[in-house]
Amino acid sequence: MPTTRAPRVERSHAPLVSAVPSGVRLDALLLAVALTTVSFSGPLIAATAAPALAIAFWRNALAVAALAPVVALRGRLRAELAAIGRRTLLLSLGSGLALAAHFGLWLPSLHLTSVASSVALVTTTPIWTTLLLRVLGRRPPAAVWLGSAVAFAGVLVLTGVDLSVSSEALAGDALALGGGIAAAGYVLIGAEVRRTTSTTTYTFLCYGTTAAVLLVVCLVAGASLGGGYSGETWLKLVALTATAQFLGHSLINRVVRGLGPSITSTALLLETPGAALIAAVWLGQLPEAAAYPALGLILSGLALVIRAERGGQEDT
């Protein structure tokens, strides 16, 4: 009796992108949206006639006000919030405190030191993220360090280097550096909380804490919280909340679970050239010639970090 051969299975030569899990592709797409919208933060803040700390408060307070009905009306979210554990609650509150520290330290630094120094120092976030991961017992691959350094070099190329040594400038530099460290804490804590908590519940708790802390800071500092604001100012505050806060920070909180803190914090460096391009289109402020090589450096550094992180995950 003749034997029947099994049909020959042809090897698929699907495009490389198909080898990437759909969840990762979705996270990458959402991160691109987040980076685009968070890049509106600088131009909108510059165009809004309100104290910087008040702007930081309102972007979080308005976000909480918009999230509150969603949490109240969705039974699943109410149940998740009611059943949240003590550790998760404390971490969410800690993340909100870190975000408040980021805003509260960085924005005043812009009035004490040059914008170049402030931006360069606050964007050291991926370096602090990698250091904090090392302290927590995780050994990031050498390529993560290299990629973070290359990406940060891109920010330095774009912003320039300011070597002012006045006491006021040094104080501003210290505040901006503190803002970068606080942002690293915000990203790391968010990645931990998001392992067990939905984006909506986490952002509701985080933004609520940030708004409460910044409210106290504004009252102590005497920052006007609305007296004399024009209708245009309120519209810009709403636009800032809808773009940089909701589609920016909230989507960052969404993707940090899948992409990890190293990739997320390094990608945030793209906010600097992104804001420059938006300012060019919206405000007519053409970017410096250095913006283009700077963008190339940031993208190259981010590619190194992504490759190292993904390679490490495949090995585990």
Coordinates of C-alpha atoms in Angstrom, one line a residue:
M1 CA 0.0 0.0 0.0
P2 CA 1.6 3.3 -1.0
T3 CA 2.4 5.7 1.8
T4 CA 0.8 9.1 1.7
R5 CA 3.1 12.0 2.1
A6 CA 2.1 14.8 4.4
P7 CA 1.5 18.0 2.5
R8 CA 4.5 20.3 2.3
V9 CA 4.2 23.3 4.5
E10 CA 5.6 26.4 2.9
R11 CA 7.5 28.8 5.2
S12 CA 5.8 32.1 5.5
H13 CA 7.8 35.1 4.6
A14 CA 5.6 37.6 6.4
P15 CA 6.9 41.1 6.9
L16 CA 9.1 41.6 10.0
V17 CA 6.4 43.8 11.6
S18 CA 4.1 40.8 11.9
A19 CA 6.6 39.3 14.4
V20 CA 5.9 42.1 16.7
P21 CA 3.1 41.3 19.1
S22 CA -0.1 43.3 18.4
G23 CA -0.1 44.7 21.9
V24 CA 3.4 46.2 21.4
R25 CA 2.4 47.7 18.1
L26 CA -0.7 49.3 19.8
D27 CA 1.4 50.6 22.6
A28 CA 3.9 52.1 20.1
L29 CA 1.0 53.8 18.3
L30 CA -0.4 55.2 21.5
L31 CA 3.0 56.4 22.6
A32 CA 3.3 58.3 19.3
V33 CA 0.0 60.0 20.0
A34 CA 1.1 60.7 23.6
L35 CA 4.3 62.3 22.5
T36 CA 2.6 64.4 19.8
T37 CA 0.0 65.7 22.3
V38 CA 2.4 66.2 25.2
S39 CA 4.5 68.3 22.9
F40 CA 1.7 70.9 23.0
S41 CA 2.5 71.5 26.7
G42 CA 5.3 74.0 26.2
P43 CA 3.7 76.1 23.5
L44 CA 0.3 76.2 25.3
I45 CA 1.9 77.1 28.6
A46 CA 3.9 79.9 26.9
A47 CA 0.7 81.2 25.3
T48 CA -1.5 81.0 28.5
A49 CA -1.7 84.2 30.6
A50 CA -1.7 82.5 34.0
P51 CA 1.0 81.7 36.6
A52 CA 2.9 78.5 35.8
L53 CA 2.0 76.8 39.0
A54 CA -1.6 77.6 38.5
I55 CA -1.5 76.2 35.0
A56 CA 0.0 73.0 36.5
F57 CA -2.8 72.8 39.1
W58 CA -5.6 73.4 36.6
R59 CA -4.4 70.9 34.1
N60 CA -4.6 68.2 36.8
A61 CA -7.7 69.5 38.5
L62 CA -9.7 69.7 35.2
A63 CA -8.5 66.2 34.4
V64 CA -9.8 64.9 37.7
A65 CA -13.1 66.7 37.2
A66 CA -13.5 65.0 33.8
L67 CA -12.6 61.6 35.2
A68 CA -14.8 61.7 38.2
P69 CA -18.1 61.0 36.4
V70 CA -16.5 58.2 34.5
V71 CA -15.3 56.5 37.7
A72 CA -18.7 57.2 39.4
L73 CA -20.9 55.8 36.6
R74 CA -18.8 52.7 35.7
G75 CA -19.5 49.9 38.1
R76 CA -16.2 48.2 37.3
L77 CA -14.2 51.3 38.1
R78 CA -16.1 51.9 41.3
A79 CA -15.5 48.4 42.4
E80 CA -11.8 48.6 41.5
L81 CA -11.4 51.8 43.4
A82 CA -13.3 50.4 46.5
A83 CA -11.2 47.2 46.5
I84 CA -7.8 48.9 45.9
G85 CA -5.1 47.6 48.2
R86 CA -3.1 49.7 50.6
R87 CA 0.1 49.2 48.7
T88 CA -1.4 50.2 45.4
L89 CA -3.1 53.2 47.0
L90 CA 0.1 54.4 48.6
L91 CA 2.0 54.0 45.3
S92 CA -0.6 55.9 43.4
L93 CA -0.5 58.7 45.9
G94 CA 3.3 58.6 45.7
S95 CA 3.2 58.9 41.9
G96 CA 0.9 61.9 42.2
L97 CA 3.3 63.5 44.7
A98 CA 6.2 62.8 42.3
L99 CA 4.3 64.4 39.4
A100 CA 3.5 67.4 41.6
A101 CA 7.2 67.7 42.4
H102 CA 8.1 67.6 38.7
F103 CA 5.7 70.5 37.9
G104 CA 6.5 72.4 41.1
L105 CA 10.2 72.2 40.7
W106 CA 10.6 72.6 36.9
L107 CA 8.2 75.4 36.1
P108 CA 9.7 77.9 38.6
S109 CA 13.2 77.0 37.3
L110 CA 12.3 78.6 34.0
H111 CA 12.3 82.0 35.7
L112 CA 15.6 81.5 37.5
T113 CA 17.9 80.0 34.8
S114 CA 17.9 79.9 31.0
V115 CA 15.3 77.9 29.2
A116 CA 18.2 75.9 27.6
S117 CA 19.6 74.8 30.9
S118 CA 16.2 74.1 32.4
V119 CA 15.1 71.9 29.5
A120 CA 18.4 70.1 29.3
L121 CA 18.4 69.3 33.0
V122 CA 14.8 68.3 33.4
T123 CA 15.2 65.9 30.5
T124 CA 17.8 63.9 32.3
T125 CA 14.8 61.7 33.3
P126 CA 15.8 58.6 31.4
I127 CA 19.3 58.7 33.1
W128 CA 17.7 58.8 36.5
T129 CA 15.2 56.1 35.5
T130 CA 18.1 53.8 34.6
L131 CA 19.9 54.6 37.8
L132 CA 16.8 54.0 40.0
L133 CA 16.2 50.7 38.2
R134 CA 19.8 49.7 39.1
V135 CA 19.2 50.7 42.8
L136 CA 16.0 48.6 42.8
G137 CA 18.1 45.5 41.8
R138 CA 17.5 45.5 38.0
R139 CA 20.6 45.5 35.8
P140 CA 19.7 47.4 32.6
P141 CA 21.7 46.3 29.6
A142 CA 24.7 48.4 28.6
A143 CA 22.9 49.5 25.5
V144 CA 20.1 51.1 27.6
W145 CA 22.8 53.4 29.2
L146 CA 24.3 54.1 25.8
G147 CA 20.9 54.8 24.2
S148 CA 19.9 57.1 27.1
A149 CA 23.2 59.0 26.7
V150 CA 22.8 59.4 22.9
A151 CA 19.2 60.6 23.3
F152 CA 20.2 63.1 26.0
A153 CA 23.0 64.3 23.7
G154 CA 20.3 65.1 21.2
V155 CA 18.6 67.4 23.7
L156 CA 21.9 69.1 24.4
V157 CA 22.4 69.7 20.7
L158 CA 19.0 71.3 20.4
T159 CA 19.0 73.4 23.6
G160 CA 22.7 74.3 23.7
V161 CA 24.7 74.5 26.9
D162 CA 24.5 77.4 29.3
L163 CA 27.3 77.8 31.8
S164 CA 26.0 80.7 33.9
V165 CA 27.2 80.4 37.5
S166 CA 25.2 83.1 39.3
S167 CA 23.5 82.0 42.5
E168 CA 20.1 82.5 40.9
A169 CA 20.9 80.4 37.8
L170 CA 22.4 77.6 40.0
A171 CA 19.2 77.5 42.0
G172 CA 17.2 77.2 38.8
D173 CA 19.5 74.5 37.6
A174 CA 19.0 72.6 40.8
L175 CA 15.2 72.9 40.6
A176 CA 15.2 71.7 37.0
L177 CA 17.4 68.7 37.9
G178 CA 15.0 67.9 40.8
G179 CA 12.2 68.0 38.3
G180 CA 13.9 65.5 36.1
I181 CA 14.5 63.1 39.0
A182 CA 10.8 63.5 40.2
A183 CA 9.7 62.6 36.6
A184 CA 11.7 59.4 36.8
G185 CA 10.0 58.5 40.0
Y186 CA 6.6 59.2 38.4
V187 CA 7.3 56.9 35.5
L188 CA 8.8 54.1 37.6
I189 CA 5.9 54.1 40.2
G190 CA 3.4 54.3 37.4
A191 CA 4.9 51.2 35.7
E192 CA 4.5 49.3 39.0
V193 CA 0.9 50.4 39.8
R194 CA -0.2 49.7 36.2
R195 CA 0.7 46.0 36.6
T196 CA -2.5 45.5 38.6
T197 CA -4.6 48.7 38.2
S198 CA -6.5 50.1 35.2
T199 CA -5.3 53.3 33.6
T200 CA -8.4 55.2 34.5
T201 CA -8.3 54.3 38.2
Y202 CA -4.6 55.0 38.5
T203 CA -4.7 58.3 36.7
F204 CA -7.7 59.4 38.8
L205 CA -5.8 58.8 42.0
C206 CA -2.5 60.2 40.6
Y207 CA -3.9 63.4 39.1
G208 CA -6.1 63.9 42.2
T209 CA -3.0 63.8 44.4
T210 CA -1.1 66.1 42.1
A211 CA -3.9 68.6 42.0
A212 CA -4.3 68.6 45.8
V213 CA -0.5 69.1 46.4
L214 CA -0.3 71.9 43.8
L215 CA -3.3 73.6 45.2
V216 CA -1.5 73.9 48.5
V217 CA 1.7 75.1 46.7
C218 CA -0.3 77.8 44.8
L219 CA -2.0 79.0 48.0
V220 CA 1.3 79.2 49.8
A221 CA 3.1 80.9 46.9
G222 CA 0.2 83.3 46.3
A223 CA -0.4 82.2 42.7
S224 CA -3.7 83.5 41.3
L225 CA -6.0 80.5 40.6
G226 CA -8.5 82.3 38.4
G227 CA -9.1 85.9 39.4
G228 CA -9.1 88.0 36.3
Y229 CA -8.6 85.1 33.9
S230 CA -10.0 85.8 30.4
G231 CA -12.2 83.4 28.5
E232 CA -9.3 82.8 26.1
T233 CA -7.1 81.8 29.1
W234 CA -9.7 79.3 30.3
L235 CA -10.0 77.8 26.8
K236 CA -6.2 77.3 26.6
L237 CA -6.3 75.6 30.0
V238 CA -9.0 73.3 28.7
A239 CA -7.0 72.6 25.5
L240 CA -3.9 71.9 27.6
T241 CA -5.8 69.4 29.7
A242 CA -7.3 67.7 26.7
T243 CA -4.0 67.4 24.9
A244 CA -0.9 67.3 27.1
Q245 CA -2.8 65.8 30.2
F246 CA -5.4 63.5 28.8
L247 CA -3.9 62.3 25.5
G248 CA -0.3 62.9 26.7
H249 CA 0.2 61.8 30.3
S250 CA -2.8 59.5 30.5
L251 CA -1.6 57.5 27.4
I252 CA 1.9 57.5 28.8
N253 CA 0.4 55.9 31.9
R254 CA -1.4 53.4 29.6
V255 CA 1.7 52.3 27.6
V256 CA 4.3 52.2 30.4
R257 CA 3.0 48.8 31.5
G258 CA 3.8 47.2 28.2
L259 CA 6.8 49.2 27.0
G260 CA 8.5 49.6 30.4
P261 CA 9.9 52.6 32.1
S262 CA 13.2 52.8 30.2
I263 CA 11.6 53.0 26.8
T264 CA 8.9 55.3 28.0
S265 CA 11.2 57.8 29.7
T266 CA 13.6 57.9 26.8
A267 CA 10.8 58.4 24.3
L268 CA 9.7 61.5 26.4
L269 CA 12.8 63.3 25.2
L270 CA 11.0 63.6 21.8
E271 CA 8.8 66.2 23.5
T272 CA 11.6 68.8 23.1
P273 CA 11.9 68.7 19.3
G274 CA 8.2 68.0 19.1
A275 CA 7.4 71.3 21.0
A276 CA 9.9 73.1 18.7
L277 CA 8.0 71.9 15.6
I278 CA 4.6 72.7 17.0
A279 CA 5.9 76.2 17.9
A280 CA 7.1 76.6 14.3
V281 CA 3.7 75.7 12.8
W282 CA 1.5 77.5 15.4
L283 CA 3.6 80.4 16.6
G284 CA 5.8 80.9 13.5
Q285 CA 9.0 80.2 15.5
L286 CA 11.1 78.3 13.0
P287 CA 13.3 75.7 14.7
E288 CA 17.0 76.1 14.9
A289 CA 19.1 74.2 12.2
A290 CA 20.3 72.0 15.1
A291 CA 16.7 70.6 15.6
Y292 CA 17.2 68.1 12.8
P293 CA 20.4 66.4 13.9
A294 CA 19.1 66.6 17.5
L295 CA 15.9 64.7 16.4
G296 CA 18.1 62.1 14.7
L297 CA 20.2 61.6 17.9
I298 CA 17.1 61.2 20.1
L299 CA 15.6 58.7 17.7
S300 CA 18.9 56.8 17.5
G301 CA 19.2 56.7 21.3
L302 CA 15.5 55.5 21.6
A303 CA 16.1 52.8 19.0
L304 CA 19.1 51.5 21.1
V305 CA 17.0 51.4 24.2
I306 CA 14.1 49.6 22.5
R307 CA 16.5 47.1 21.0
A308 CA 18.2 46.4 24.3
E309 CA 14.9 46.1 26.3
R310 CA 13.3 43.9 23.7
G311 CA 16.4 41.7 23.5
G312 CA 16.4 41.3 27.2
Q313 CA 12.8 40.3 27.3
E314 CA 13.3 37.7 24.6
D315 CA 16.2 36.2 26.6
T316 CA 14.1 35.8 29.8

